[in-house]
């Protein structure tokens, strides 16, 4: 056996009466990897996911989880051993964060002390301070924080498999990027088998160790993201992923090409969160966005640390510096280099002042590095 | 004015005992109705086909004029406390049933999906998720019913079930405003205080995480 198998579909069909969603379907999901399932809507990807924890039953065929035919396993206890994260997050509003995270251990009969310990560990793991968040309620948290708790909840009983059904698609773009990064980091440590359904192709390619592309209930291609882009199985793959993803060679001539995402924060977020984000990215400053993703200005690490001493509950919006320069996507690189000398961060905005990315000194250096690398190789 | 105080002083023991009877009638009816309506409401949320029929039947009872319903009780169970409690209970079932049903059905489907996906049994879902979230809607039904029952219990006097209605009807017979007030004011005070107590109780029982949603 070259690769341990976490989930296996054997000749599975699913018939909803109105037609077959899956027909004689076979698939193996390797252990310890992030596997994303993508495909046009109605291709059966969510059905597939829900068959793994028996929220859906196959009409024919078998699903095996770690070698066991789950058709003969009690559905309730099976589900307690598999993590589950959904798009609508689904935190219970009447329970504290601690109670929410501890729910599966509680269902499995873990005692209070044990649950408490586990919650502490998990909150630390997802980067939220246990003392601060344990007793809070879901509505007091931002969408991104809520879904972090959703992920923590799925990890609570230490399952080896976690199912995620478009978990980040209801989040704002900035939290989404942040959570994607965190998920990748998390799994480098935890090595869970994560089956991740998404309709966001960027997301699928970014987080996956393996991408499974479905169409009309059949696997079109199952490979690593790099392979998928390098050797698309057929024309459908190219069409579905978008021909622009199979690039010739882009001349890196404008701000758009060297900007990065993730270095931004909502004006409603507490300044502590800004500090965490800065630390996580080892950055000096962040772009601040308003309710509709518009650029409000920037905050730097000095201002945050200063204010944090006085009032840790302050919102980022209260200390934002609005007199900052920003770039457009098509600002030429020469001008970008000129400007970055005097700024810690340069937000990049579109025509309607919405933030689309940021340029920092390190992103400029990285871009230069990439450029030189390419030159060496083409020389 | 002296005449008022004299009457009041003389009637005081009677007012107290009639208030006691009144509270007893109302409380027993609301309790029985609660024990019928809440479990029935819970049951109906998982048997939706039956729900419509049953709620229609229960609503039909609500359309019978209250005086008539008390009258219908006489050939069936005679007069006295028992028929009064039956009639009051019949009126009390609908609002509580409806609120229980609506409250539980109003729980977001995503919470049910999350719960099921994490391995909750139906019973755990009900006790850990659906009931706590529906609680304030159910409590609103209880409050409505309590108020309605206390007012309605004044009519119980017509089938000799006692209560503050006795004083009011006597006052009407004697065309004595003071006596009518002696019956009417305690009814109003009961309604106001019970409503207030239940409101506080609901607030205390609402989990902190849901309090921000409470508009009452």
XYZ file of C-alpha atoms in Angstrom:
595
model
C 0.000 0.000 0.000
C 1.572 3.187 -1.172
C -0.848 5.559 0.500
C -3.137 4.930 3.430
C -6.766 5.418 2.511
C -9.126 7.429 4.710
C -12.317 7.234 2.702
C -13.263 5.019 -0.169
C -16.339 5.058 -2.389
C -17.075 1.723 -4.043
C -19.521 1.656 -6.946
C -21.695 4.223 -5.245
C -24.887 5.442 -6.899
C -27.218 8.053 -5.569
C -30.681 8.421 -6.929
C -32.935 11.246 -5.789
C -35.861 10.000 -7.811
C -35.531 12.936 -10.166
C -32.409 11.429 -11.641
C -29.074 9.988 -10.668
C -26.639 12.328 -9.000
C -23.881 9.745 -8.793
C -23.585 6.691 -10.987
C -21.285 3.785 -10.199
C -18.896 6.156 -8.519
C -15.447 5.165 -7.287
C -13.042 7.335 -5.363
C -10.357 7.035 -2.725
C -9.357 9.836 -0.413
C -5.818 9.513 0.958
C -5.083 9.954 4.656
C -3.665 13.073 6.235
C -4.194 15.449 3.333
C -6.437 18.328 2.460
C -8.578 17.153 -0.423
C -10.786 19.718 -2.108
C -13.778 18.729 -4.167
C -14.815 21.159 -6.851
C -17.191 21.069 -9.761
C -20.155 22.870 -11.289
C -23.244 23.146 -9.094
C -25.303 19.993 -9.138
C -22.266 17.812 -9.784
C -22.890 15.932 -6.551
C -20.040 17.311 -4.470
C -22.075 18.067 -1.348
C -23.948 14.775 -1.645
C -20.601 13.034 -1.806
C -19.402 14.786 1.334
C -22.561 14.029 3.266
C -22.305 10.347 2.425
C -19.127 10.160 4.464
C -20.971 10.911 7.718
C -24.226 9.344 6.589
C -26.226 12.530 6.328
C -26.924 11.022 2.912
C -27.156 7.310 2.223
C -25.998 5.798 -1.058
C -28.743 4.160 -3.119
C -26.269 1.487 -4.141
C -22.674 0.648 -3.335
C -20.556 1.139 -0.259
C -18.689 3.896 1.497
C -15.723 2.825 3.582
C -14.200 5.017 6.256
C -10.799 3.777 7.370
C -11.619 0.375 5.979
C -15.017 -0.020 7.674
C -18.210 -0.174 5.676
C -20.142 2.653 7.326
C -23.469 1.216 6.227
C -23.140 -1.199 9.123
C -21.941 1.369 11.670
C -24.269 3.351 13.936
C -24.697 6.737 12.221
C -24.696 8.730 15.454
C -21.426 7.342 16.769
C -19.874 7.567 13.295
C -20.672 11.292 13.178
C -19.141 11.881 16.582
C -15.878 10.501 15.209
C -15.854 12.727 12.131
C -15.489 16.512 12.297
C -18.073 18.547 10.422
C -17.928 22.210 9.438
C -20.704 23.867 7.440
C -21.057 27.049 5.450
C -23.575 28.658 7.814
C -21.140 27.937 10.678
C -23.976 26.678 12.878
C -22.655 27.684 16.286
C -25.369 27.319 18.907
C -26.294 30.886 19.883
C -27.388 30.008 23.408
C -24.107 28.352 24.290
C -20.794 29.986 25.142
C -17.771 29.423 22.935
C -16.546 26.903 25.493
C -19.811 24.977 25.401
C -19.911 25.089 21.627
C -16.420 23.688 21.235
C -17.001 21.095 23.923
C -20.173 19.736 22.417
C -18.865 16.585 20.747
C -16.756 15.584 23.764
C -19.893 16.155 25.855
C -21.933 13.918 23.546
C -19.225 11.317 23.906
C -19.410 11.555 27.673
C -16.235 13.496 28.494
C -16.219 15.110 31.937
C -16.218 18.843 32.600
C -12.547 19.113 33.483
C -11.453 17.181 30.445
C -13.634 19.342 28.194
C -12.275 22.511 29.702
C -8.711 21.434 29.071
C -9.513 20.470 25.517
C -11.205 23.836 24.868
C -8.164 25.688 26.189
C -5.891 23.743 23.884
C -8.105 24.295 20.864
C -8.562 28.014 21.436
C -4.805 28.378 21.637
C -4.453 26.309 18.501
C -6.712 28.623 16.512
C -5.070 31.711 17.972
C -7.799 33.032 20.260
C -7.000 33.711 23.896
C -8.832 31.127 26.052
C -9.352 33.492 28.997
C -10.892 36.095 26.758
C -13.068 34.002 24.519
C -14.120 31.020 26.607
C -17.179 32.692 28.127
C -18.232 34.771 25.153
C -21.231 34.039 22.994
C -21.164 33.487 19.242
C -22.923 36.762 18.409
C -20.124 38.711 20.083
C -17.614 37.399 17.540
C -16.915 38.421 13.954
C -17.795 36.000 11.159
C -14.180 34.961 10.750
C -13.773 34.283 14.458
C -17.029 32.350 14.502
C -15.871 30.028 11.775
C -12.553 29.560 13.578
C -14.633 28.332 16.484
C -16.533 26.164 13.989
C -13.231 24.583 12.978
C -12.170 24.181 16.609
C -15.484 22.500 17.357
C -14.882 20.013 14.580
C -11.439 19.242 16.017
C -12.670 18.864 19.574
C -12.847 15.118 19.826
C -9.648 14.711 17.816
C -11.230 13.042 14.786
C -8.935 11.808 12.050
C -11.322 12.965 9.321
C -12.926 16.386 9.012
C -15.608 17.249 6.486
C -15.963 20.863 5.419
C -18.868 21.999 3.297
C -17.965 25.376 1.768
C -16.843 26.542 5.196
C -15.387 29.894 4.178
C -17.670 30.972 1.376
C -19.973 33.074 3.542
C -17.073 35.056 4.999
C -15.746 38.389 3.799
C -12.793 38.029 1.415
C -10.241 39.083 3.993
C -11.293 36.642 6.693
C -11.560 33.992 4.027
C -7.951 34.380 2.980
C -6.867 34.446 6.600
C -8.764 31.270 7.464
C -7.457 29.488 4.397
C -3.920 30.245 5.520
C -4.657 29.103 9.027
C -6.195 25.866 7.817
C -3.099 25.070 5.782
C -0.837 25.841 8.766
C -3.046 23.904 11.105
C -2.971 20.797 9.008
C 0.764 20.884 8.613
C 0.784 20.223 12.336
C -2.266 18.022 12.762
C -2.231 15.867 9.604
C -5.970 15.343 9.548
C -7.753 14.085 6.488
C -9.767 17.087 5.435
C -12.406 16.704 2.761
C -13.264 20.225 1.664
C -16.075 21.046 -0.726
C -15.932 24.464 -2.342
C -17.124 26.298 -5.411
C -14.264 28.777 -5.147
C -11.589 27.578 -7.540
C -8.878 29.834 -6.094
C -9.569 28.402 -2.687
C -9.565 24.830 -3.946
C -6.208 25.233 -5.654
C -4.682 27.171 -2.802
C -5.380 24.924 0.162
C -5.431 21.494 -1.443
C -2.866 18.746 -1.374
C -5.162 17.067 -3.856
C -7.997 18.440 -5.952
C -10.871 16.297 -7.129
C -12.795 17.813 -9.991
C -16.286 16.402 -10.473
C -18.732 16.800 -13.303
C -22.136 15.180 -13.563
C -21.364 12.709 -10.838
C -18.044 11.573 -12.225
C -14.439 12.295 -11.360
C -12.916 14.266 -14.202
C -9.514 14.617 -12.618
C -7.969 13.881 -9.255
C -4.480 15.258 -8.792
C -2.335 17.814 -7.007
C -3.117 21.449 -7.836
C 0.176 21.826 -9.687
C -0.492 18.773 -11.821
C -4.001 19.949 -12.508
C -2.660 23.224 -13.884
C 0.284 21.641 -15.657
C -1.583 18.712 -17.197
C -5.315 19.309 -17.340
C -7.028 16.034 -18.238
C -9.249 17.560 -20.887
C -10.837 20.681 -22.266
C -13.501 20.680 -19.521
C -10.827 21.097 -16.841
C -9.386 24.121 -18.645
C -12.834 25.591 -19.203
C -13.931 25.029 -15.634
C -10.799 26.369 -13.967
C -10.671 29.263 -16.412
C -8.215 29.485 -19.326
C -6.517 32.463 -17.668
C -5.125 30.112 -15.041
C -2.996 28.409 -17.656
C -0.809 31.427 -18.254
C 1.755 32.038 -20.890
C 4.055 34.485 -19.151
C 2.790 37.624 -17.497
C 5.080 40.630 -17.683
C 5.304 41.779 -14.058
C 4.862 45.439 -14.780
C 2.253 46.836 -12.418
C 1.265 46.942 -8.765
C -1.263 44.224 -9.457
C 1.516 41.716 -10.032
C 3.328 42.197 -6.791
C 0.483 42.858 -4.421
C -0.383 40.310 -1.747
C -3.562 39.724 0.180
C -4.247 39.125 3.839
C -2.623 42.262 5.230
C -5.895 44.008 5.905
C -8.480 44.180 8.613
C -12.049 45.348 9.077
C -12.505 48.654 10.918
C -14.825 46.926 13.405
C -12.167 44.464 14.518
C -10.570 44.993 17.935
C -6.992 46.250 17.834
C -5.795 43.054 19.499
C -6.860 41.175 16.447
C -4.878 43.586 14.304
C -1.839 42.909 16.442
C -2.260 39.154 16.088
C -2.545 39.536 12.342
C 0.584 41.679 12.220
C 2.491 39.147 14.276
C 1.279 36.218 12.213
C 2.501 37.903 9.055
C 5.492 39.619 10.665
C 4.278 42.848 9.113
C 4.523 46.441 10.303
C 1.194 47.831 9.196
C -2.213 46.800 7.913
C -4.724 48.301 5.512
C -8.089 49.024 7.168
C -11.333 48.439 5.314
C -14.838 49.705 5.890
C -18.105 47.850 5.778
C -18.093 47.457 2.018
C -14.452 46.615 1.677
C -13.513 50.209 0.898
C -10.117 51.467 1.995
C -10.235 53.638 5.103
C -6.511 53.964 5.756
C -3.783 52.081 7.562
C -2.757 51.200 11.105
C 0.821 50.580 12.174
C 2.235 48.383 14.878
C 3.422 51.362 17.012
C -0.007 52.965 17.227
C -1.587 49.636 18.067
C 0.876 48.837 20.820
C 0.458 52.322 22.270
C -3.306 52.093 22.427
C -3.329 48.505 23.551
C -1.815 49.604 26.858
C -4.727 51.922 27.560
C -7.704 50.194 26.065
C -7.545 46.726 24.579
C -11.164 46.789 23.428
C -10.612 49.703 21.064
C -11.714 49.124 17.466
C -9.215 49.427 14.654
C -11.435 52.087 13.072
C -10.742 54.435 15.982
C -7.019 54.730 15.329
C -6.901 54.438 11.575
C -4.632 56.881 9.724
C -6.615 58.011 6.754
C -3.998 60.308 5.157
C -2.166 57.487 3.453
C -1.133 56.953 -0.142
C -2.662 54.144 -2.089
C -1.962 52.513 -5.438
C -4.153 51.420 -8.287
C -3.813 47.953 -9.761
C -2.242 49.401 -12.900
C 0.226 51.706 -11.154
C 3.577 50.975 -12.846
C 6.236 49.267 -10.784
C 8.669 52.151 -11.077
C 6.221 54.321 -9.190
C 5.538 51.570 -6.687
C 9.285 51.335 -5.908
C 9.454 55.099 -5.554
C 6.578 55.201 -3.082
C 7.388 52.159 -0.990
C 10.563 53.871 0.243
C 8.479 56.211 2.351
C 5.728 53.841 3.424
C 5.435 50.734 5.537
C 2.517 49.524 3.488
C 0.771 50.628 0.319
C -2.841 49.568 -0.134
C -3.908 48.741 -3.686
C -7.460 49.768 -4.572
C -9.761 49.430 -7.553
C -11.562 52.298 -9.284
C -14.183 52.529 -6.560
C -11.610 52.667 -3.740
C -12.173 49.073 -2.711
C -9.155 47.301 -1.318
C -7.842 44.533 -3.565
C -4.440 43.932 -2.024
C -1.386 45.469 -0.417
C 2.235 46.062 -1.310
C 4.880 45.979 1.404
C 8.652 46.130 1.252
C 8.854 42.398 1.673
C 6.356 41.777 -1.091
C 8.455 43.965 -3.383
C 11.557 41.990 -2.475
C 9.731 38.722 -3.000
C 8.529 39.868 -6.401
C 12.062 40.872 -7.356
C 13.277 37.494 -6.215
C 10.713 35.728 -8.357
C 11.638 37.872 -11.307
C 15.353 37.166 -10.992
C 14.643 33.486 -10.543
C 12.678 33.455 -13.780
C 15.426 35.348 -15.608
C 18.017 32.839 -14.472
C 15.904 29.978 -15.670
C 15.093 31.456 -19.022
C 18.704 32.489 -19.586
C -66.352 57.494 51.495
C -66.862 55.873 54.870
C -69.376 53.613 53.292
C -66.691 52.304 50.913
C -64.251 51.542 53.718
C -66.945 49.861 55.777
C -67.963 47.609 52.905
C -64.352 46.808 52.157
C -63.571 45.999 55.760
C -66.600 43.746 56.001
C -65.896 41.986 52.665
C -62.135 41.670 53.101
C -62.057 38.008 54.203
C -64.352 37.101 51.332
C -62.218 38.970 48.789
C -59.179 37.071 49.992
C -60.796 33.660 49.822
C -62.329 34.381 46.395
C -58.934 35.575 45.132
C -57.519 32.290 46.391
C -60.172 30.316 44.491
C -59.546 32.400 41.411
C -55.822 31.783 41.492
C -56.387 28.088 42.046
C -58.729 27.813 39.033
C -56.349 29.709 36.790
C -53.152 28.058 37.939
C -54.459 24.495 37.650
C -55.877 25.180 34.186
C -52.672 26.759 32.893
C -50.582 23.930 34.338
C -52.751 21.205 32.810
C -52.831 23.040 29.493
C -49.058 23.397 29.622
C -48.577 19.699 30.247
C -50.764 18.974 27.247
C -49.678 21.718 24.864
C -45.886 21.725 25.169
C -45.322 17.976 24.685
C -47.964 17.950 21.951
C -46.239 20.880 20.233
C -42.893 19.086 20.440
C -44.465 15.927 19.066
C -46.049 17.793 16.160
C -42.756 19.324 15.027
C -41.649 15.855 13.996
C -45.065 14.882 12.617
C -45.792 17.835 10.401
C -48.610 16.166 8.498
C -50.638 15.817 11.657
C -49.758 19.281 12.837
C -52.157 21.130 10.567
C -55.138 19.005 11.461
C -54.529 19.153 15.171
C -53.867 22.876 15.271
C -57.053 23.458 13.254
C -59.093 21.392 15.690
C -57.627 23.211 18.662
C -58.260 26.560 16.964
C -61.886 25.577 16.435
C -62.327 25.280 20.217
C -61.046 28.835 20.518
C -63.944 30.065 18.352
C -66.632 28.837 20.769
C -67.879 31.815 22.801
C -66.554 31.396 26.312
C -69.914 31.725 28.019
C -71.301 29.007 25.767
C -68.363 26.694 26.393
C -68.918 26.924 30.128
C -72.592 26.164 29.429
C -71.744 23.093 27.346
C -69.844 21.712 30.283
C -72.950 21.406 32.447
C -74.615 18.449 30.696
C -71.215 16.780 30.313
C -69.617 17.143 33.748
C -72.116 19.105 35.787
C -71.277 22.267 37.657
C -68.456 23.298 39.968
C -64.693 23.515 39.784
C -64.036 20.555 37.479
C -66.011 21.764 34.440
C -64.552 25.244 34.899
C -61.031 23.891 34.871
C -61.790 21.797 31.786
C -63.174 24.797 29.921
C -60.288 27.077 30.911
C -57.803 24.387 29.947
C -59.383 23.981 26.521
C -58.944 27.713 25.904
C -55.386 27.687 27.159
C -54.079 24.894 24.947
C -54.013 26.699 21.603
C -51.678 29.632 22.284
C -49.180 27.421 24.053
C -49.404 24.719 21.400
C -48.959 27.210 18.628
C -46.024 28.959 20.257
C -44.276 25.693 21.057
C -44.718 24.508 17.484
C -43.678 27.791 15.909
C -40.794 28.308 18.336
C -39.265 24.907 17.676
C -39.838 25.124 13.948
C -38.207 28.538 13.947
C -34.819 27.133 14.934
C -32.476 27.690 12.002
C -32.051 24.594 9.828
C -28.285 25.156 9.815
C -28.180 24.547 13.572
C -30.028 21.281 13.081
C -27.632 20.289 10.344
C -24.642 21.129 12.511
C -26.119 19.191 15.417
C -26.980 16.128 13.379
C -23.605 16.213 11.670
C -21.861 16.224 15.038
C -23.778 13.173 16.165
C -26.674 14.445 18.257
C -29.609 12.124 18.624
C -33.110 13.538 18.072
C -33.656 13.747 21.780
C -30.352 15.548 22.373
C -31.176 17.960 19.587
C -34.489 18.753 21.254
C -33.128 19.173 24.765
C -29.798 20.839 23.961
C -30.715 22.987 20.972
C -34.354 23.289 19.978
C -36.004 23.775 23.354
C -33.463 26.262 24.750
C -33.712 28.362 21.599
C -37.513 28.141 21.443
C -37.904 28.821 25.135
C -38.685 32.515 24.987
C -41.325 31.976 22.281
C -42.908 29.218 24.366
C -42.757 31.454 27.432
C -44.520 34.219 25.523
C -47.324 31.748 24.897
C -47.462 30.851 28.582
C -47.702 34.514 29.494
C -50.502 35.141 27.044
C -52.377 32.130 28.347
C -51.916 33.095 31.995
C -53.372 36.540 31.406
C -56.222 35.212 29.308
C -57.091 32.496 31.811
C -57.205 34.844 34.792
C -59.627 37.141 32.951
C -61.708 34.284 31.669
C -61.959 32.616 35.079
C -64.363 35.375 36.158
C -67.052 33.699 34.040
C -66.596 30.441 35.944
C -69.016 31.829 38.489
C -71.899 30.990 36.134
C -71.260 27.297 36.619
C -70.720 27.695 40.343
C -66.955 27.315 40.258
C -66.330 30.261 42.567
C -63.564 32.814 42.075
C -63.715 36.586 41.921
C -66.550 36.342 39.394
C -68.830 35.575 42.342
C -68.235 39.032 43.793
C -68.661 40.762 40.437
C -71.959 39.060 39.633
C -73.226 39.801 43.101
C -72.307 43.431 42.653
C -74.137 43.479 39.325
C -77.210 41.907 40.906
C -77.194 44.481 43.687
C -76.268 47.293 41.274
C -73.471 48.101 43.726
C -70.384 49.604 42.105
C -68.233 49.135 45.190
C -68.906 45.414 45.237
C -68.223 45.105 41.501
C -64.894 46.853 42.065
C -64.080 44.513 44.900
C -64.152 41.714 42.381
C -62.770 43.529 39.362
C -59.728 45.222 40.885
C -58.188 42.006 42.274
C -58.613 40.393 38.824
C -56.729 43.253 37.188
C -54.040 43.212 39.846
C -53.605 39.470 39.411
C -53.249 39.852 35.644
C -50.725 42.646 35.955
C -48.584 40.932 38.559
C -48.623 37.512 36.910
C -47.666 39.072 33.590
C -44.831 40.944 35.259
C -43.552 37.916 37.171
C -43.541 35.776 34.035
C -41.743 38.503 32.132
C -39.000 38.585 34.743
C -38.861 34.816 34.841
C -38.436 34.656 31.089
C -35.663 37.201 31.210
C -33.870 35.249 33.911
C -34.258 31.984 32.031
C -33.127 33.289 28.650
C -29.533 32.213 28.037
C -27.160 35.168 27.854
C -26.293 34.415 24.267
C -29.890 34.973 23.194
C -30.714 38.007 25.331
C -29.682 40.478 22.690
C -32.441 39.101 20.477
C -35.160 39.578 23.072
C -37.324 42.509 22.204
C -39.739 42.139 25.104
